[in-house]
Coordinates of C-alpha atoms in Angstrom, one line a residue:
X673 CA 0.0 0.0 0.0
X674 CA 1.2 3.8 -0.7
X675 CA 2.8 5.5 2.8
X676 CA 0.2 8.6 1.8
X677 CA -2.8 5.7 2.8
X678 CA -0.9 4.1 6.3
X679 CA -0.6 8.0 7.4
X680 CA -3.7 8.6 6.6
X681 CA -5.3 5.4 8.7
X682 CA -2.6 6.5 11.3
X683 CA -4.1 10.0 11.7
X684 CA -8.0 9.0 11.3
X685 CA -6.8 6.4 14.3
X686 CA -5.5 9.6 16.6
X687 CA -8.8 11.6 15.6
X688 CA -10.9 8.8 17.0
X689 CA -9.0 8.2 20.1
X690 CA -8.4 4.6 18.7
X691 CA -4.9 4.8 19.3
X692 CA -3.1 7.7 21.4
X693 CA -0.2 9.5 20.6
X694 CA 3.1 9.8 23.2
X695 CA 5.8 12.2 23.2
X696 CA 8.4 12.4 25.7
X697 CA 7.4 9.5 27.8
X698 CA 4.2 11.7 28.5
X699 CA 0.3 10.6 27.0
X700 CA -0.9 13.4 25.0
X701 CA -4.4 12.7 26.0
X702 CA -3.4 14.0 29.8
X703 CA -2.5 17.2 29.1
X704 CA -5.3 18.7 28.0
X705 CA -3.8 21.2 25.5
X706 CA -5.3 24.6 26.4
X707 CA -6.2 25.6 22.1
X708 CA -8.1 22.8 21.8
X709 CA -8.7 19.2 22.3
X710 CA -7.1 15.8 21.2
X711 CA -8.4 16.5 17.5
X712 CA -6.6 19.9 17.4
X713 CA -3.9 18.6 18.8
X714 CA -3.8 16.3 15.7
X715 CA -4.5 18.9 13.4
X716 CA -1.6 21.1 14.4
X717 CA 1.4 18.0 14.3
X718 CA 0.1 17.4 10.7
X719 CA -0.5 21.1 10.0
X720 CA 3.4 22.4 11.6
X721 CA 5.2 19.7 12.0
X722 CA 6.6 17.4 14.7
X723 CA 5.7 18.8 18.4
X724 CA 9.1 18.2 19.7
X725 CA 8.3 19.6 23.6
X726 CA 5.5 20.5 25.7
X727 CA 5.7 21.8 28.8
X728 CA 3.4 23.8 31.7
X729 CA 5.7 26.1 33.5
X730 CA 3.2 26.4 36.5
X731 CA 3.5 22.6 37.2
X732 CA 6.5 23.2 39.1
X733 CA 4.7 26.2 41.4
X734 CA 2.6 23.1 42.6
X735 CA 1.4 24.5 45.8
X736 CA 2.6 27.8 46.0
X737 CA -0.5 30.3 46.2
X738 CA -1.0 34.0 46.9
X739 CA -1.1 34.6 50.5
X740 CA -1.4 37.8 52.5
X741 CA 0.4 39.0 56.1
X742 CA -2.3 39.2 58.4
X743 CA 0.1 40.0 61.2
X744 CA 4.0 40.3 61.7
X745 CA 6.0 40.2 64.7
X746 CA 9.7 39.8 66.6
X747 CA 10.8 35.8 66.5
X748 CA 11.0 35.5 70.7
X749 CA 14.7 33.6 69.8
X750 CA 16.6 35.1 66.9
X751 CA 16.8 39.1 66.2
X752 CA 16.5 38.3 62.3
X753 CA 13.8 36.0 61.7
X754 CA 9.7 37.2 62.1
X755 CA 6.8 35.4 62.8
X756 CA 3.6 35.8 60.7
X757 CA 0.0 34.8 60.5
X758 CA -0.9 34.1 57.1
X759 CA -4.0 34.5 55.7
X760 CA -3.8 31.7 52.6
X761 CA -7.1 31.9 51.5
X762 CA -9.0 29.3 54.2
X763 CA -10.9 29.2 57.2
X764 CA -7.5 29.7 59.1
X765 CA -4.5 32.1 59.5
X766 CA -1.2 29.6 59.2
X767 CA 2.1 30.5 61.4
X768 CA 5.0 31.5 58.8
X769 CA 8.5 32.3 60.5
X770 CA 10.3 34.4 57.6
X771 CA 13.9 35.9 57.2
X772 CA 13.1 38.4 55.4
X773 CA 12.6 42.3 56.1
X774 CA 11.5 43.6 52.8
X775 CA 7.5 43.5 54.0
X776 CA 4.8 45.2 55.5
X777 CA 1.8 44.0 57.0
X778 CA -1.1 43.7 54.1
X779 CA 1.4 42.9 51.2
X780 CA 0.7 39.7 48.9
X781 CA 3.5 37.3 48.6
X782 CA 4.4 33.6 47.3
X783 CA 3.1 31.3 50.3
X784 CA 4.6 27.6 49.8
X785 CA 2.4 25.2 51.5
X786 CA 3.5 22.1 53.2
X787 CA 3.8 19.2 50.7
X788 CA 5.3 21.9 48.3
X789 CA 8.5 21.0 46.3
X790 CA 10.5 23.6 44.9
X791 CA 12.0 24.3 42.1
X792 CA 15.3 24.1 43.8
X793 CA 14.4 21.0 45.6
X794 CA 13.5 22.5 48.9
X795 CA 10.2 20.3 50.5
X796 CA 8.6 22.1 52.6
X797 CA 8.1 20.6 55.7
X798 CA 6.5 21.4 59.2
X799 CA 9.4 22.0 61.3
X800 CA 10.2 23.9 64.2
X801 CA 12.4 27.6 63.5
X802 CA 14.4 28.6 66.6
X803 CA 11.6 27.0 68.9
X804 CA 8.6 28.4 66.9
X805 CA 6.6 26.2 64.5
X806 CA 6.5 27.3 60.8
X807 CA 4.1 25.9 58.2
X808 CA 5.2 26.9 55.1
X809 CA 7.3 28.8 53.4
X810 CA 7.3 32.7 51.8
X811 CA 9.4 32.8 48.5
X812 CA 11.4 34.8 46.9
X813 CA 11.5 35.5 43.2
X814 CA 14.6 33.3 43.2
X815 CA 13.3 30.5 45.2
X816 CA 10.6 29.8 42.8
X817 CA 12.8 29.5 39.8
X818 CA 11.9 33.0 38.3
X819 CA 15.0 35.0 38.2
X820 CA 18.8 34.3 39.0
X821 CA 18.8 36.7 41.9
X822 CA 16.3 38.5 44.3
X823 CA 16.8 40.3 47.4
X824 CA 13.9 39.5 50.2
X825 CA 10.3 38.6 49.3
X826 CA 8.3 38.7 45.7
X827 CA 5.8 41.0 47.0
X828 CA 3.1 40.6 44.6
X829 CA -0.2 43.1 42.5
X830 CA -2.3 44.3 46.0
X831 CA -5.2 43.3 44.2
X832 CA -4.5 39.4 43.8
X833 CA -6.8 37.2 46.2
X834 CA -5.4 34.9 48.7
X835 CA -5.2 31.3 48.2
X836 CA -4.9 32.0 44.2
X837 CA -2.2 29.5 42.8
X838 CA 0.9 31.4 42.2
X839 CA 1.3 30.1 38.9
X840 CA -1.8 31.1 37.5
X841 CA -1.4 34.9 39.6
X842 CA 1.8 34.9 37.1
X843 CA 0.2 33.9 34.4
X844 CA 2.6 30.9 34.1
X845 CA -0.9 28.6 33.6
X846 CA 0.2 27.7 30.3
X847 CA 1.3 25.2 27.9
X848 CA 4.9 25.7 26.1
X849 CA 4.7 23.9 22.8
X850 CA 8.2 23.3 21.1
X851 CA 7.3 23.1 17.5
X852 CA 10.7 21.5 14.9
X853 CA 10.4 23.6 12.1
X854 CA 12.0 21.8 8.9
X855 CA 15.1 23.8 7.0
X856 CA 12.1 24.6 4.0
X857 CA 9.3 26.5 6.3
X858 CA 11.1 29.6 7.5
X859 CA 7.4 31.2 7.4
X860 CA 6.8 28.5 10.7
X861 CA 9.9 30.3 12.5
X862 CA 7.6 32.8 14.0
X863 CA 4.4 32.8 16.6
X864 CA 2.2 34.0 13.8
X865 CA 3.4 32.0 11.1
X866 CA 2.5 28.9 13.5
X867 CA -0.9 30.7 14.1
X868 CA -1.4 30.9 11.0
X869 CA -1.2 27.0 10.3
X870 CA -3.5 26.4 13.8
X871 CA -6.0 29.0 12.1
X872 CA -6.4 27.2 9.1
X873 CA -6.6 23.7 10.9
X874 CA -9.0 24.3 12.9
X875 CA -11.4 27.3 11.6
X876 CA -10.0 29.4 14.6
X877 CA -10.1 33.3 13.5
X878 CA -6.4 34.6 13.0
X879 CA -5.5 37.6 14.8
X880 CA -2.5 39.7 14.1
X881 CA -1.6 42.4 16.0
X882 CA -3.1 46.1 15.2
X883 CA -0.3 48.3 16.3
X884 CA -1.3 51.7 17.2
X885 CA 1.6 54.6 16.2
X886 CA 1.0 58.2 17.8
X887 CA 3.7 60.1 15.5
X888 CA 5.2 63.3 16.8
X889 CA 8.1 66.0 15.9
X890 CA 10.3 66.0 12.8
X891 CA 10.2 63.0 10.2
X892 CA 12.0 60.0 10.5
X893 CA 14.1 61.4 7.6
X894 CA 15.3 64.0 9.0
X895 CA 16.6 62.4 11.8
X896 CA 18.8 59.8 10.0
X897 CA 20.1 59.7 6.5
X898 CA 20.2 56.2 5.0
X899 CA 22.1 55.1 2.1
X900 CA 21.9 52.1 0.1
X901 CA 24.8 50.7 -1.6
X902 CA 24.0 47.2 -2.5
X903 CA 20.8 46.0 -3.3
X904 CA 21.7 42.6 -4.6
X905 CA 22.8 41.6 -0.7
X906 CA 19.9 44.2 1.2
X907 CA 16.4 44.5 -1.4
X908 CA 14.8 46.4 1.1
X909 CA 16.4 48.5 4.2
X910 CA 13.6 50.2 6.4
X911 CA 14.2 52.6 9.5
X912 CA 12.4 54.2 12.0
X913 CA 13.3 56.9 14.5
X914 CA 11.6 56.9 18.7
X915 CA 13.3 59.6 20.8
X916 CA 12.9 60.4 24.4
X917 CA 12.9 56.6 25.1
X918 CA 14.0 55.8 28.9
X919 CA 16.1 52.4 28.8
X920 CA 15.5 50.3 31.9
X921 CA 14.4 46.3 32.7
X922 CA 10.6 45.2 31.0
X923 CA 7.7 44.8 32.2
X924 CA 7.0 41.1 34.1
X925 CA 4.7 40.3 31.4
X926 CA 7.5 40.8 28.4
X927 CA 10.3 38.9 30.6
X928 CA 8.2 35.8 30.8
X929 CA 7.3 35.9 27.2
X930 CA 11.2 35.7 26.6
X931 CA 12.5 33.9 29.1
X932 CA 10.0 30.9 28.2
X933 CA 11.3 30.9 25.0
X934 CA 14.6 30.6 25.7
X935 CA 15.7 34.4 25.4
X936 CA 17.6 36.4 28.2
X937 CA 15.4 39.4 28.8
X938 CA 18.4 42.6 28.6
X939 CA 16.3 45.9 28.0
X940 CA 12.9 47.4 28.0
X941 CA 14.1 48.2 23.6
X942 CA 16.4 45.2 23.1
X943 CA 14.1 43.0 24.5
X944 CA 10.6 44.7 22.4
X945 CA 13.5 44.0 19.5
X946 CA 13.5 39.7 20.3
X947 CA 10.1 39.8 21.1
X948 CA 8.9 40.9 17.6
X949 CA 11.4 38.8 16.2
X950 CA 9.7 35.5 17.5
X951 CA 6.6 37.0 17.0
X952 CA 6.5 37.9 12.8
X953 CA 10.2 36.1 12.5
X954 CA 11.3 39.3 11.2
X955 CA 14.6 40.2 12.8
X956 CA 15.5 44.2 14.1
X957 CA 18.1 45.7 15.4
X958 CA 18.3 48.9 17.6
X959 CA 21.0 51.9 17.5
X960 CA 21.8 54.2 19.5
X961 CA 21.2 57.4 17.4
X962 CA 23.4 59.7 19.2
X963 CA 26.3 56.9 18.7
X964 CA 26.1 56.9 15.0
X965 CA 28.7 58.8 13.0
X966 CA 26.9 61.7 11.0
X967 CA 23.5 59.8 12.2
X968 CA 24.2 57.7 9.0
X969 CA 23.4 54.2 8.3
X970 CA 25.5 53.0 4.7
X971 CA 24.4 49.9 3.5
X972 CA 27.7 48.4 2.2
X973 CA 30.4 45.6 1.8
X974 CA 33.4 45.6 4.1
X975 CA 36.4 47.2 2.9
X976 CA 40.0 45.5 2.6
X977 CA 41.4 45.3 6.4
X978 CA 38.5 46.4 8.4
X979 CA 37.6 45.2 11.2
X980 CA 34.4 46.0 13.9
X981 CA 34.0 44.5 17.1
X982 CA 30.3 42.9 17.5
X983 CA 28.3 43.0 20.6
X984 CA 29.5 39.8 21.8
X985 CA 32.8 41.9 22.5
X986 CA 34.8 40.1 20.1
X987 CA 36.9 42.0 17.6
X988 CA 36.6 40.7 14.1
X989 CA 38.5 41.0 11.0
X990 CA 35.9 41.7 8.2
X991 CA 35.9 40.1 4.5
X992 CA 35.2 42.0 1.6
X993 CA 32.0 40.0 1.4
X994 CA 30.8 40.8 4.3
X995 CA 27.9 43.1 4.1
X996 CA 28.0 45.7 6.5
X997 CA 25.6 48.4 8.7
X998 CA 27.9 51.4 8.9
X999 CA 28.0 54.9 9.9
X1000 CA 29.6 58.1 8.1
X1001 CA 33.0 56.3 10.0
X1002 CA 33.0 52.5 10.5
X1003 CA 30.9 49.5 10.4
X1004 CA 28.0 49.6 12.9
X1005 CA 26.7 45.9 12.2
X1006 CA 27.5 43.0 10.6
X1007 CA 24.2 43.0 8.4
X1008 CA 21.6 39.9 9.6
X1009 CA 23.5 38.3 12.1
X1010 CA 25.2 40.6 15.0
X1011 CA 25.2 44.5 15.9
X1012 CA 28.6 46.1 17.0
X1013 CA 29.5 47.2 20.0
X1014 CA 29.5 51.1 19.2
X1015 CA 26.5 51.7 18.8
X1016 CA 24.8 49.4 21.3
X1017 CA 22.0 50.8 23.1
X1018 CA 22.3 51.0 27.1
X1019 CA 21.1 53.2 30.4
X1020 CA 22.1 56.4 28.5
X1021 CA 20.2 55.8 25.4
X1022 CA 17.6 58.1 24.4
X1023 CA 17.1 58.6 20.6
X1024 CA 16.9 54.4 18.9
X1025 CA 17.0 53.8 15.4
X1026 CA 15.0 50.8 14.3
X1027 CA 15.9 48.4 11.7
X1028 CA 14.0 46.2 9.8
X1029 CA 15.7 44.6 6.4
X1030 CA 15.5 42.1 4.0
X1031 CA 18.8 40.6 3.5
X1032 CA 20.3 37.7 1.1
X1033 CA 20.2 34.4 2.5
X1034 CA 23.2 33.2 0.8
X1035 CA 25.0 36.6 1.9
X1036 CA 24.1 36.1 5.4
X1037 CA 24.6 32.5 5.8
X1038 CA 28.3 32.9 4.3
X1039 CA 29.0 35.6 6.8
X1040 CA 27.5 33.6 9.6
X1041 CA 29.9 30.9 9.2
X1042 CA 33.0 32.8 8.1
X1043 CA 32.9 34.2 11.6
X1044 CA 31.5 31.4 13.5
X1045 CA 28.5 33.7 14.8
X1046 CA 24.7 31.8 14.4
X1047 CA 22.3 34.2 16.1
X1048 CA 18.4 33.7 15.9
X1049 CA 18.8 36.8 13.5
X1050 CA 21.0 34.4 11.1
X1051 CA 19.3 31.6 11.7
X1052 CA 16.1 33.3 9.6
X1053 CA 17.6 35.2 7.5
X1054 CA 19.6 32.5 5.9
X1055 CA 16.5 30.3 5.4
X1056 CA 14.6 33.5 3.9
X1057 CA 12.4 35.8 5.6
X1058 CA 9.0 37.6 4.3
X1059 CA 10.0 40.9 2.5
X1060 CA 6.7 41.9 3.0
X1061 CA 6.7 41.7 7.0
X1062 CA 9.8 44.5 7.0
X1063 CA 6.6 47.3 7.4
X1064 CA 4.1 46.2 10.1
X1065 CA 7.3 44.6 12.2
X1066 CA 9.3 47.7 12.9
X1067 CA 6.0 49.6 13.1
X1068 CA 4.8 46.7 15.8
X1069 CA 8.2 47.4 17.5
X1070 CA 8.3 51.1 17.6
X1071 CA 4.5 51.0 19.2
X1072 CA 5.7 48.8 21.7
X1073 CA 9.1 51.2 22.3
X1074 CA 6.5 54.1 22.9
X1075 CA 4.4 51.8 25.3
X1076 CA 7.4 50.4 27.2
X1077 CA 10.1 53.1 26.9
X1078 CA 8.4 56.4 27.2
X1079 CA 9.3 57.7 23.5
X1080 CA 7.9 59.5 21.2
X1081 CA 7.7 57.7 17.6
X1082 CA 9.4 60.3 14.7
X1083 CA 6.8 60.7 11.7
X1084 CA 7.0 58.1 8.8
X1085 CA 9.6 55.9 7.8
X1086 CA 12.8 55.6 6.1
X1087 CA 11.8 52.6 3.5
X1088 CA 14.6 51.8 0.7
X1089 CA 12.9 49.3 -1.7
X1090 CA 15.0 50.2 -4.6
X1091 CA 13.8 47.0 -7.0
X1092 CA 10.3 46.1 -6.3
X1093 CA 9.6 42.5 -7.2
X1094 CA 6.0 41.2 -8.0
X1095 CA 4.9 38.2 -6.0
X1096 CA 5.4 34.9 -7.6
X1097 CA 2.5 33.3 -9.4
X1098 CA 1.9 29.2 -9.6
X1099 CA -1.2 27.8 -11.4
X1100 CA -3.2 24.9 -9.8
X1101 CA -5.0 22.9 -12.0
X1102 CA -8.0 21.6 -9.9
X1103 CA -7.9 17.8 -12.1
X1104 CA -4.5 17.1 -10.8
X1105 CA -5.4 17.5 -6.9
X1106 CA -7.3 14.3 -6.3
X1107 CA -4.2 12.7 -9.3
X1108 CA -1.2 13.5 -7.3
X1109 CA -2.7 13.4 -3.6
X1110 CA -5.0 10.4 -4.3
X1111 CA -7.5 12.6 -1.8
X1112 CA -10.6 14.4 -3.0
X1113 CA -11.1 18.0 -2.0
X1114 CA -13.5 19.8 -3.3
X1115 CA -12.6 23.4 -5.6
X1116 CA -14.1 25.8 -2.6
X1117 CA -12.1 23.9 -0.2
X1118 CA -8.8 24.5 -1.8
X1119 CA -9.5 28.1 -2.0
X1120 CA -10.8 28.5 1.1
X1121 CA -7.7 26.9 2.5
X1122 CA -5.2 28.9 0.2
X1123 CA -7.0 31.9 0.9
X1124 CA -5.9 31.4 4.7
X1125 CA -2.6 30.7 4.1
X1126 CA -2.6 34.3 2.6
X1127 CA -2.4 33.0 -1.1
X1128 CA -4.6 35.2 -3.4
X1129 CA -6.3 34.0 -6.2
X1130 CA -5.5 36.6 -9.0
X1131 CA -7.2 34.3 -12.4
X1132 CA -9.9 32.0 -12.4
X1133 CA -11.3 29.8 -14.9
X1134 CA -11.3 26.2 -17.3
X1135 CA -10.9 24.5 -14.3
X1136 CA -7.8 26.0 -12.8
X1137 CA -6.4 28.8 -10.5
X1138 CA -3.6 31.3 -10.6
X1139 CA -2.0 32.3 -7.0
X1140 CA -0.3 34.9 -5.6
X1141 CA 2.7 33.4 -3.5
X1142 CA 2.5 35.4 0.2
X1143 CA 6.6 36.2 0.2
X1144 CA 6.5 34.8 3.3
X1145 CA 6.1 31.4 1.8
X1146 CA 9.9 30.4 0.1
X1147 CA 9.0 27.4 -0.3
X1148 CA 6.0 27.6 -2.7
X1149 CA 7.7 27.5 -6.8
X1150 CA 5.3 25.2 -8.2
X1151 CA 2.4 23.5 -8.7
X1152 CA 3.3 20.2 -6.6
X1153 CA 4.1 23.0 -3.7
X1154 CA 0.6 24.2 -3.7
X1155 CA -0.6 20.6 -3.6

């Protein structure tokens, strides 16, 4: 029999519950995926690929909940220590001894009940403290696995109600879902390009984000000149301008967001810059305008014997190659894979310029290798990113600058597209779909399908179709692709 029909029985067998499907040593069926059930869990392996992890961060908070200090007074014993009643959220206060002094009376804060194994292994048992019984535990941030370092208690939002479990007061209730993404689908390297697949799987509505720009002061071009010198290696540089930003650590929410996916949060900009990376897969980078000779940006190949020194402090001897971010002076960034170490942007940043470029797969992925760099940048770039998503990322990022930093977004953008291309076209002929797949799906389901994917169908008629390719979608050259 063909492989097509034992993959097909195979799937039909997980939709039915007939046979269940294990990853990791763990039963699908037991986790309950949050986007849907069992059959939408299906629907997304087939849709995006192998499901190579799944994880709920809040699983190990097991038993820590929001509790409030009723009461707080001297431990009789030991001048540092205090003892507290604890109101956890039942009929009765519970006796906490604490070492720490960062509290008052009323504040919210982690409560580890007894039973409660934490993240660093600590049970937490009842056990006597200096001579006064303690049952339980307050946390800090560090104690619960949240951040390297914390001094004294995480006192939590006033507004949180006790006996809440911590993880879901964090909103760390939530399923991780580690998606392998094959070498071909660089569209599936990206939060919304995997939405997009869900979307279509499973009738769900697609949303994107609407990012909302107040503009104020002199135009972006006016702030920063931008030259393009080659536009075989860079088809489209874009730039925008926010001044008045305020650089300092994110907001909870956006160092969650990161962390969970594997990326150190560094800065209120830097980290809006990695967050809208993962979220269109379009990568930016931030300058510091004030560092930038001229307030340039030259597109351009590296010159014979110079060298830059990239942000992971490393000084490196550039190829002629190499394309290059520069100022009026000296190479700013080595283009789609690492920024320098001039213009980085730090505490006394306040005037960013925002990249967002299309760059040459084959350019980048040389350059990445020459130097031995592969950054989540690279990684995208040399697999081909959407031309089309340079716009609505930087604009996503600069409204989230604004939001986060305090800046004030510079009118319009900078937006060199020297060499427009039109979107590729592929023909599907509707006889050949039930020929090659050996399936039957009907005309309206194709294009309703297509149509979500973002192809558009620009010709109809004689029993075929002409599509638009989304340039999102590199892999899509031919008819067999659209099949």
């Amino acid at each position: 029999r063909r492989p097509g029909d034992v993959l097909a029985e195979v799937r039909d067998a997980v939709d039915s519950g007939a046979i269940e499907v294990t990853l990791l040593g763990q039963n699908v069926n037991s986790y309950g995926v949050s986007f849907g059930d069992r059959q939408a869990f299906s629907k997304l392996l087939r849709a995006c690929g192998e499901i190579e992890g799944l994880e709920r961060p809040g699983d190990a908070l097991r038993g820590v909940v929001v509790a409030r200090i009723a009461e707080s007074v001297q431990h009789p014993n030991a001048d540092k220590l205090s003892v507290t009643q604890i109101d956890a959220g039942g009929p009765q206060k519970l006796q906490v001894v604490c070492g720490a002094k960062n509290f008052k009376v009323g504040d919210k804060v982690p409560l580890a009940t007894l039973g409660t194994r934490l993240p660093n292994g600590v049970e937490i048992k009842q056990a006597p403290l200096r001579g006064v019984d303690s049952f339980g535990m307050l946390c800090s941030a560090k104690e619960l696995g949240l951040s390297e370092e914390s001094a004294g208690l995480l006192i939590l939002p006033p507004e949180l109600a006790p006996g809440t479990p911590i993880a879901e007061a964090l909103g760390l209730d939530d399923v991780l879902l580690e998606v392998n993404v094959t070498p071909n689908r660089p569209d599936a390297l990206s939060h919304l390009g995997v939405a997009r697949e869900v979307s279509v799987a499973t009738g769900a509505a697609l949303r994107p984000p609407a990012p909302i720009l107040s503009e104020s002061g002199a135009p972006a071009a006016q702030r920063v000149q931008v030259r393009l010198e080659d536009a075989t290696r860079c088809p489209r540089y874009v730039a925008r301008v926010i001044e008045g930003v305020k650089v300092g650590p994110s907001p909870q929410w956006l160092q969650d967001r990161l962390k969970a996916c594997g990326v150190r949060p560094i800065s209120n900009v830097v980290d809006v810059t990695n967050f809208v990376l993962l979220e269109y897969g379009q990568p930016l980078h931030a300058f510091d305008l004030d560092k930038l000779a001229g307030q340039q940006l030259v597109i351009r190949t590296a010159r014979p014997g110079e060298t830059m020194t990239t942000l992971d402090g490393k000084e490196r001897t550039l190829s002629t190659e190499d394309l290059l971010i520069c100022d009026r002076d000296r190479a700013q960034a080595l283009a789609g894979v690492m920024g320098g170490a001039d213009s980085e942007v730090g505490e006394g940043t306040t005037r960013v310029v925002l990249e967002s470029a299309h760059f040459q797969p084959s350019s980048v992925r040389r350059s990445s290798k020459r130097h031995g760099l592969h950054t989540e940048a690279s990684h995208r770039f040399e697999r081909g990113t959407d031309l089309d998503a340079t716009l609505p990322a930087v604009d996503r990022a600069a409204s989230l600058i604004a939001e986060l930093a305090g800046g004030q977004v510079a009118p319009g953008r900078v937006d060199l597209h020297p060499e427009p291309q039109p979107p590729r076209r592929v023909i599907l002929r509707q006889a050949r779909v039930e020929r090659v797949l050996g399936v039957a799906i009907a005309e309206s389901e194709c294009h309703r399908i297509l149509a979500a994917l973002g192809f558009r169908a620009v010709e109809q008629g004689g029993g075929q179709t002409t599509y638009e390719v989304p340039r999102a979608r590199v892999d899509v050259e031919r008819e067999e692709d659209l099949l």
